[in-house]
């Protein structure tokens, strides 16, 4: 499982010696208090570590280099309590490899009207100290998040928390390993992409394996291991009678367990965080991995069907961002439409691989025919998804850049039961509506595979895109198609010209 509590964000305050030691001591005291408050907030899942107040270029550079070399440090929160001349920050910031958030706040909430004097003014200068720091960030063209407001307010804590989740996902991707079993689905365009460029820009490394490499490990699963896992299935799910021990299809469930054991062992041995499969490359496997994929996703692995390694990495990143939050994250696909006077809707599903973390009730463990892949009937978990606001995101290689496109949706109950649909599913109304959302998605070149989450929102994805240098296009209740198409044109121009900036 994913644990963000070991990650550290360093709280860094800038000042200068001009104000004297007493003021610097007060700055440090206030900074320590703010750092402790942030660290205790339920909105923020990582450790907030107070660092001594920085007052010289040398100290700033040393801290930035220390952050780069400290594995658990995933980024900085910077704040200028007083005025901190920004030329002092140039050497450090140009060497900093970790993301940073600029918190524009002040220690006091309100002006103490009857008490305010120049001592107070000299101490509480964030209103212009942070503007000086903001200039150098913009002058250096540094990606960062700016959060404005009083440090105890819920909206400030929520925004800081969202950024710490995105920074955690970014740190997780650096040096992360992704296993592809077989190639991507033949003749499909959008699942292709530049793996070298992905590693350069996004940090993760994609490894390719023949399915025989997996089959070898699958076949090593012992009967005792399979017995234990089958019992877990019986304990955790509503298992079809034919699949239970002694049932006529129990051998199929045992084969599904064998695949899960082998796949899990392979991923753990190789320290992989995400993986892909494809139904066009199953030689040596008795059935398409279905339940195994669902359960591995539940435990935090990223997944992409049909060799879609970019979506697999995105699912993992969103799993990291969502760690500890309610709602879940799953691989998903926009499958079929419901055009209706009561509201146009999308039925999302996939052949088998939808994560049980988004299930509304205990999943049913079933075995049913799958009219694709040419293998034995696979076992799978079937359920309806939760309802409520959600977001689906897709990443594509556009040639000059990677593009992330997301649609905010509202998941609703199905109009009627779906007794013959043998897969997990979700039904949603895209914002602002299906016609606008689908047209915008298609104009943007959005893929048919997505990472789908009830836990995250557009702010999380914006923060991650900013850290990663990704283009992000969000389709939501404010989207107007003409404006969206104009944004696509302007973005094409920007990314073309930015190569020379």
XYZ file of C-alpha atoms in Angstrom:
501
model
C 0.000 0.000 0.000
C 1.065 3.610 -0.571
C 2.174 5.583 2.506
C 2.823 9.319 2.119
C 3.666 9.927 5.772
C 7.364 9.234 5.176
C 7.634 12.071 2.669
C 9.002 15.411 3.851
C 8.293 18.931 2.643
C 10.726 21.488 4.045
C 9.298 24.783 5.302
C 11.784 27.466 4.263
C 11.548 31.102 5.327
C 13.567 33.941 3.847
C 14.761 37.094 5.578
C 17.963 39.166 5.816
C 20.367 40.363 8.528
C 19.288 43.974 8.025
C 16.551 43.595 10.638
C 18.826 42.424 13.445
C 18.950 39.226 15.514
C 15.788 39.902 17.554
C 13.631 40.123 14.436
C 15.254 37.036 12.929
C 14.486 35.141 16.134
C 10.838 36.188 15.872
C 10.757 35.125 12.233
C 12.102 31.712 13.185
C 9.602 31.359 16.036
C 6.673 32.235 13.797
C 7.921 29.971 10.995
C 8.310 27.055 13.364
C 4.733 27.572 14.571
C 3.342 27.701 11.041
C 5.283 24.607 9.987
C 3.961 22.688 12.989
C 0.399 23.768 12.241
C 0.665 22.682 8.613
C 2.185 19.374 9.643
C -0.695 18.682 12.040
C -3.393 19.444 9.465
C -5.563 16.575 8.238
C -5.371 18.152 4.782
C -1.624 17.544 4.517
C -0.505 13.880 4.399
C 3.269 14.453 4.560
C 5.714 15.647 7.201
C 6.339 19.397 7.252
C 9.912 20.001 8.423
C 10.926 23.425 9.723
C 14.272 24.665 8.435
C 16.337 27.536 9.877
C 15.617 31.000 8.480
C 17.710 31.732 5.384
C 19.475 35.106 5.263
C 22.448 34.645 2.900
C 23.007 33.369 -0.645
C 25.325 30.664 0.681
C 22.748 29.323 3.139
C 20.075 29.280 0.434
C 22.293 27.390 -1.998
C 23.338 24.883 0.645
C 19.726 24.155 1.570
C 18.666 23.669 -2.060
C 21.528 21.259 -2.665
C 20.706 19.420 0.554
C 17.076 19.090 -0.575
C 18.216 17.643 -3.890
C 20.240 14.939 -2.168
C 17.714 14.057 0.559
C 15.581 11.191 -0.684
C 12.593 11.763 1.591
C 12.432 15.471 0.773
C 9.867 15.831 -2.008
C 9.819 19.625 -2.168
C 9.921 22.982 -0.406
C 7.365 25.452 0.899
C 8.862 28.956 0.720
C 7.680 32.063 2.579
C 9.193 35.525 2.934
C 8.151 36.702 6.417
C 10.210 39.853 5.906
C 11.878 41.238 2.819
C 14.464 38.799 1.427
C 16.373 40.316 -1.521
C 15.761 37.896 -4.376
C 19.229 38.008 -5.918
C 20.240 35.910 -2.907
C 17.946 33.152 -4.207
C 19.205 32.904 -7.792
C 22.056 30.470 -7.238
C 19.989 28.160 -5.048
C 16.820 28.160 -7.128
C 18.682 27.517 -10.375
C 20.177 24.403 -8.768
C 17.041 23.191 -7.022
C 15.704 19.970 -8.569
C 12.740 19.514 -6.228
C 9.385 21.275 -6.769
C 8.409 24.164 -4.524
C 5.261 25.925 -3.384
C 5.268 29.642 -2.623
C 3.035 30.298 0.392
C 1.991 33.956 0.393
C 0.720 34.436 3.913
C 1.528 36.395 7.048
C 1.803 35.387 10.661
C -0.976 37.683 11.897
C -4.475 37.385 10.481
C -5.558 41.015 10.951
C -3.922 44.402 11.417
C -3.744 45.300 15.134
C -5.153 48.776 14.574
C -4.449 50.301 18.000
C -1.043 48.655 18.458
C 0.593 48.698 15.038
C 3.982 50.470 14.948
C 7.145 50.292 12.852
C 8.478 47.297 14.749
C 5.364 45.420 13.657
C 5.765 46.688 10.090
C 9.425 45.648 9.931
C 8.568 42.140 11.065
C 5.455 41.489 8.965
C 6.498 42.311 5.412
C 5.234 39.335 3.435
C 2.963 41.612 1.396
C 6.010 42.938 -0.436
C 8.658 40.386 0.569
C 6.774 37.639 -1.264
C 6.411 39.886 -4.301
C 10.183 40.225 -4.487
C 10.533 36.438 -4.255
C 7.748 35.981 -6.795
C 9.608 38.140 -9.290
C 12.704 35.968 -9.267
C 10.616 32.836 -9.702
C 9.009 34.358 -12.779
C 12.268 35.830 -14.050
C 13.835 32.357 -13.861
C 10.697 30.832 -15.456
C 10.350 28.341 -12.612
C 7.280 26.152 -12.277
C 5.781 26.566 -8.825
C 2.424 26.843 -7.093
C 1.417 30.071 -5.380
C -1.060 29.777 -2.494
C -2.429 33.009 -1.009
C -4.270 33.393 2.294
C -4.026 33.040 6.040
C -2.107 29.916 7.013
C -4.799 28.590 9.348
C -7.664 28.788 6.827
C -9.112 25.558 5.440
C -8.859 26.624 1.796
C -5.143 27.379 2.215
C -4.511 24.073 3.960
C -6.472 22.223 1.260
C -4.448 23.824 -1.547
C -1.161 23.110 0.203
C -2.319 19.539 0.799
C -3.222 19.049 -2.855
C 0.247 20.211 -3.873
C 1.967 17.868 -1.397
C 0.054 14.982 -2.964
C 1.147 16.021 -6.451
C 4.739 16.413 -5.252
C 4.533 12.923 -3.734
C 3.403 11.495 -7.065
C 6.248 13.281 -8.819
C 8.795 11.921 -6.343
C 7.323 8.430 -6.754
C 7.772 8.603 -10.538
C 11.461 9.502 -10.374
C 13.252 6.257 -11.116
C 9.978 4.343 -10.984
C 9.795 1.143 -13.032
C 6.923 0.007 -15.248
C 6.672 -3.521 -16.706
C 5.040 -4.188 -20.086
C 4.047 -7.778 -20.799
C 3.880 -7.974 -24.571
C 3.562 -4.957 -26.829
C 0.646 -2.576 -27.143
C -2.482 -3.587 -29.051
C -1.651 -3.842 -32.738
C -2.444 -0.865 -34.999
C -3.591 1.359 -32.110
C -2.126 4.868 -32.305
C -2.820 6.605 -29.006
C -1.169 3.963 -26.820
C 2.131 4.524 -28.639
C 4.615 7.107 -27.421
C 8.232 8.039 -26.852
C 9.441 6.079 -23.829
C 12.807 7.833 -23.815
C 11.183 11.255 -23.720
C 8.822 10.047 -20.994
C 11.801 9.019 -18.859
C 13.585 12.312 -19.518
C 10.570 14.456 -18.672
C 8.549 12.355 -16.234
C 11.178 10.179 -14.589
C 9.825 6.643 -14.890
C 11.446 3.833 -16.864
C 9.472 1.432 -19.083
C 10.701 -2.179 -19.314
C 9.445 -4.695 -21.871
C 8.987 -8.433 -21.241
C 7.687 -11.307 -23.279
C 4.636 -12.929 -21.758
C 6.732 -16.071 -21.334
C 8.771 -14.267 -18.678
C 5.562 -13.857 -16.706
C 4.297 -17.371 -17.407
C 7.469 -18.835 -15.918
C 6.795 -17.096 -12.597
C 3.059 -17.856 -12.720
C 3.809 -21.562 -13.057
C 5.967 -21.464 -9.931
C 2.981 -20.716 -7.678
C 2.505 -23.570 -5.217
C -0.746 -25.306 -4.344
C -0.446 -24.062 -0.778
C -0.132 -20.452 -1.950
C -3.147 -20.914 -4.218
C -5.171 -22.454 -1.391
C -4.484 -19.474 0.858
C -5.367 -16.937 -1.821
C -8.581 -18.725 -2.798
C -9.630 -18.595 0.844
C -8.985 -14.843 0.829
C -11.302 -14.544 -2.160
C -14.024 -16.467 -0.344
C -13.607 -14.242 2.719
C -13.543 -10.927 0.854
C -16.045 -11.296 -1.999
C -19.460 -12.577 -2.912
C -18.123 -15.641 -4.737
C -20.233 -17.457 -7.323
C -21.037 -20.980 -6.007
C -19.446 -22.653 -9.023
C -16.113 -21.009 -8.174
C -15.962 -21.971 -4.523
C -13.885 -24.954 -3.377
C -15.711 -28.057 -4.568
C -17.587 -26.093 -7.251
C -17.536 -27.162 -10.874
C -15.521 -24.082 -11.958
C -13.150 -23.934 -8.994
C -10.184 -24.827 -11.194
C -10.728 -21.551 -13.069
C -10.612 -19.600 -9.829
C -7.426 -21.409 -8.861
C -5.948 -20.483 -12.226
C -6.872 -16.852 -11.600
C -5.176 -17.093 -8.201
C -2.092 -18.634 -9.812
C -1.901 -15.676 -12.206
C -2.241 -13.175 -9.357
C 0.492 -14.859 -7.316
C 2.869 -14.950 -10.270
C 2.125 -11.405 -11.394
C 2.482 -10.029 -7.868
C 5.761 -11.898 -7.325
C 7.138 -10.670 -10.636
C 6.298 -7.037 -9.852
C 7.611 -7.217 -6.291
C 10.857 -8.889 -7.322
C 11.507 -6.246 -9.959
C 10.405 -3.331 -7.743
C 7.830 -2.274 -10.326
C 5.125 0.275 -9.559
C 2.965 -0.190 -12.658
C 2.401 -2.655 -15.481
C 0.500 -3.389 -18.679
C -0.977 -6.466 -20.346
C -2.653 -7.053 -23.690
C -5.224 -9.619 -24.754
C -3.328 -10.018 -28.040
C -0.351 -11.557 -26.231
C -1.455 -14.272 -23.790
C 0.587 -17.259 -24.924
C 1.049 -19.614 -21.995
C -1.635 -18.016 -19.799
C -4.879 -19.920 -19.403
C -7.001 -16.765 -19.156
C -6.706 -13.017 -19.530
C -5.589 -11.522 -16.193
C -8.709 -9.865 -14.830
C -9.195 -10.265 -11.125
C -5.418 -10.242 -10.597
C -5.170 -6.826 -12.240
C -8.131 -5.503 -10.251
C -6.599 -6.578 -6.951
C -3.136 -5.295 -7.792
C -4.606 -1.904 -8.673
C -6.450 -1.941 -5.356
C -3.060 -2.326 -3.665
C -1.621 0.723 -5.428
C -0.163 -0.532 -8.708
C -0.736 1.445 -11.881
C -2.241 -0.413 -14.814
C -2.899 0.110 -18.507
C -4.659 -2.365 -20.757
C -3.498 -3.222 -24.277
C 0.064 -2.131 -23.530
C -0.957 1.430 -22.628
C 2.089 2.316 -20.531
C 1.300 6.059 -20.325
C -2.078 5.388 -18.713
C -0.484 2.818 -16.432
C 1.952 5.464 -15.175
C -0.879 7.980 -14.791
C -2.969 5.525 -12.764
C 0.010 5.008 -10.458
C 0.561 8.762 -10.106
C -3.090 9.311 -9.255
C -3.017 6.365 -6.820
C -0.148 8.099 -5.015
C -1.936 11.450 -4.993
C -5.086 9.801 -3.619
C -3.404 7.744 -0.889
C -5.451 7.909 2.290
C -8.408 9.657 0.667
C -11.852 8.149 0.209
C -13.137 7.292 -3.228
C -10.495 5.325 -5.108
C -8.678 5.439 -8.452
C -9.086 3.038 -11.371
C -8.119 2.368 -14.931
C -11.201 3.171 -17.018
C -12.499 3.479 -20.560
C -15.379 5.467 -22.047
C -17.223 2.486 -23.489
C -20.707 3.338 -24.745
C -23.205 6.236 -24.707
C -26.747 6.748 -23.458
C -28.391 9.544 -25.467
C -31.552 10.418 -23.588
C -33.952 13.282 -22.979
C -33.283 12.789 -19.279
C -29.572 13.506 -19.795
C -26.865 12.122 -22.062
C -24.561 9.754 -20.185
C -21.415 7.675 -20.590
C -21.126 4.059 -19.501
C -17.535 3.469 -18.481
C -16.053 -0.002 -18.143
C -13.424 -2.273 -19.622
C -13.181 -5.919 -20.539
C -12.229 -6.842 -16.968
C -9.788 -4.422 -15.411
C -11.652 -1.895 -13.241
C -10.269 -1.385 -9.726
C -12.407 -2.395 -6.779
C -11.323 0.753 -4.907
C -14.205 2.573 -6.647
C -16.832 -0.104 -5.861
C -20.036 0.963 -4.095
C -20.688 -2.496 -2.572
C -18.878 -5.782 -2.015
C -17.830 -7.053 -5.463
C -19.170 -10.308 -6.894
C -16.521 -12.775 -8.016
C -17.834 -14.372 -11.205
C -16.726 -16.439 -14.180
C -18.374 -15.575 -17.476
C -17.474 -15.774 -21.157
C -15.310 -13.036 -22.673
C -15.806 -12.737 -26.402
C -12.297 -11.487 -27.088
C -8.769 -12.808 -26.531
C -9.367 -16.452 -27.464
C -8.665 -17.866 -24.015
C -10.620 -19.657 -21.300
C -13.375 -17.780 -19.469
C -11.628 -15.431 -17.008
C -12.601 -14.769 -13.408
C -13.378 -11.156 -12.585
C -14.879 -8.855 -9.956
C -18.196 -7.262 -10.926
C -19.660 -4.186 -9.230
C -21.260 -0.792 -9.742
C -19.059 2.189 -8.974
C -19.675 4.763 -6.285
C -21.706 7.825 -7.205
C -20.765 11.487 -6.936
C -18.220 13.896 -8.457
C -15.235 12.290 -10.162
C -12.577 13.079 -12.738
C -11.182 11.102 -15.644
C -7.763 11.952 -17.074
C -5.821 10.787 -20.100
C -2.248 11.380 -21.238
C -1.073 11.413 -24.852
C 2.185 11.914 -26.716
C 1.449 14.779 -29.119
C 4.877 14.676 -30.760
C 6.281 17.939 -29.398
C 4.949 17.369 -25.877
C 2.887 15.202 -23.575
C -0.684 16.406 -23.097
C -2.902 15.675 -20.101
C -6.632 16.124 -20.665
C -9.242 15.698 -17.932
C -13.027 15.776 -17.684
C -14.926 16.479 -14.486
C -17.995 14.227 -14.306
C -20.847 13.253 -12.003
C -21.292 9.509 -11.517
C -24.935 8.462 -11.138
C -26.796 5.199 -10.545
C -27.656 3.187 -13.620
C -31.198 3.786 -14.893
C -31.916 0.083 -14.602
C -30.046 -3.023 -13.407
C -27.446 -4.518 -15.774
C -27.838 -8.257 -15.131
C -26.123 -9.362 -18.340
C -23.142 -6.990 -18.317
C -20.269 -9.139 -16.995
C -17.880 -6.354 -15.966
C -17.465 -3.616 -13.357
C -18.869 -0.287 -14.525
C -19.613 3.363 -13.823
C -22.266 5.622 -15.381
C -21.644 9.352 -15.489
C -22.798 12.709 -16.809
C -19.831 14.626 -18.183
C -19.584 18.313 -17.372
C -20.810 20.570 -18.863
C -22.697 18.008 -20.960
C -21.866 15.028 -23.141
C -21.911 16.876 -26.458
C -19.511 19.602 -25.351
C -17.293 17.312 -23.293
C -16.935 14.633 -25.970
C -16.267 17.171 -28.714
C -13.642 18.949 -26.612
C -12.025 15.620 -25.707
C -11.840 14.607 -29.360
C -10.499 17.997 -30.485
C -7.797 17.610 -27.817
C -6.893 14.121 -29.059
C -7.827 12.557 -25.725
C -7.324 8.795 -25.501
C -10.048 6.220 -24.902
C -8.229 4.975 -21.782
C -8.290 7.076 -18.632
C -7.330 7.127 -14.998
C -10.590 7.698 -13.154
C -10.891 8.970 -9.589
C -13.445 9.926 -6.980
C -10.634 11.062 -4.650
C -8.988 13.752 -6.746
C -10.043 16.936 -8.498
C -8.680 19.300 -11.110
C -6.435 21.064 -8.593
C -4.462 17.881 -7.934
C -3.960 17.339 -11.660
C -3.039 20.990 -12.226
C -0.390 20.805 -9.516
C 1.034 17.585 -10.944
C 1.028 18.973 -14.489
C 2.835 22.116 -13.335
C 5.526 20.106 -11.546
C 5.940 17.730 -14.506
C 5.838 20.400 -17.195
C 2.775 18.820 -18.806
C 0.172 20.607 -20.860
C -3.166 20.289 -19.054
C -6.619 20.803 -20.545
C -9.582 20.550 -18.151
C -13.133 20.071 -19.393
C -15.628 21.097 -16.719
C -18.861 23.011 -16.113
C -17.262 26.224 -17.423
C -16.074 24.795 -20.744
C -17.255 26.487 -23.918
C -16.273 24.655 -27.053
C -15.220 27.713 -29.072
C -12.969 28.927 -26.251
C -11.572 25.432 -25.772
C -10.642 25.189 -29.449
C -8.976 28.596 -29.266
C -6.963 27.376 -26.275
C -5.784 24.379 -28.288
C -4.553 26.712 -31.047
C -2.796 29.041 -28.608
C -1.223 26.098 -26.804
C 0.122 24.711 -30.066
C 1.747 28.069 -30.759
C 3.117 28.399 -27.224
C 4.671 24.944 -27.117
C 6.168 25.456 -30.557
C 7.726 28.793 -29.616
C 8.683 27.828 -26.061
C 11.359 25.495 -27.380
C 13.326 28.627 -28.185
C 12.714 30.477 -24.926
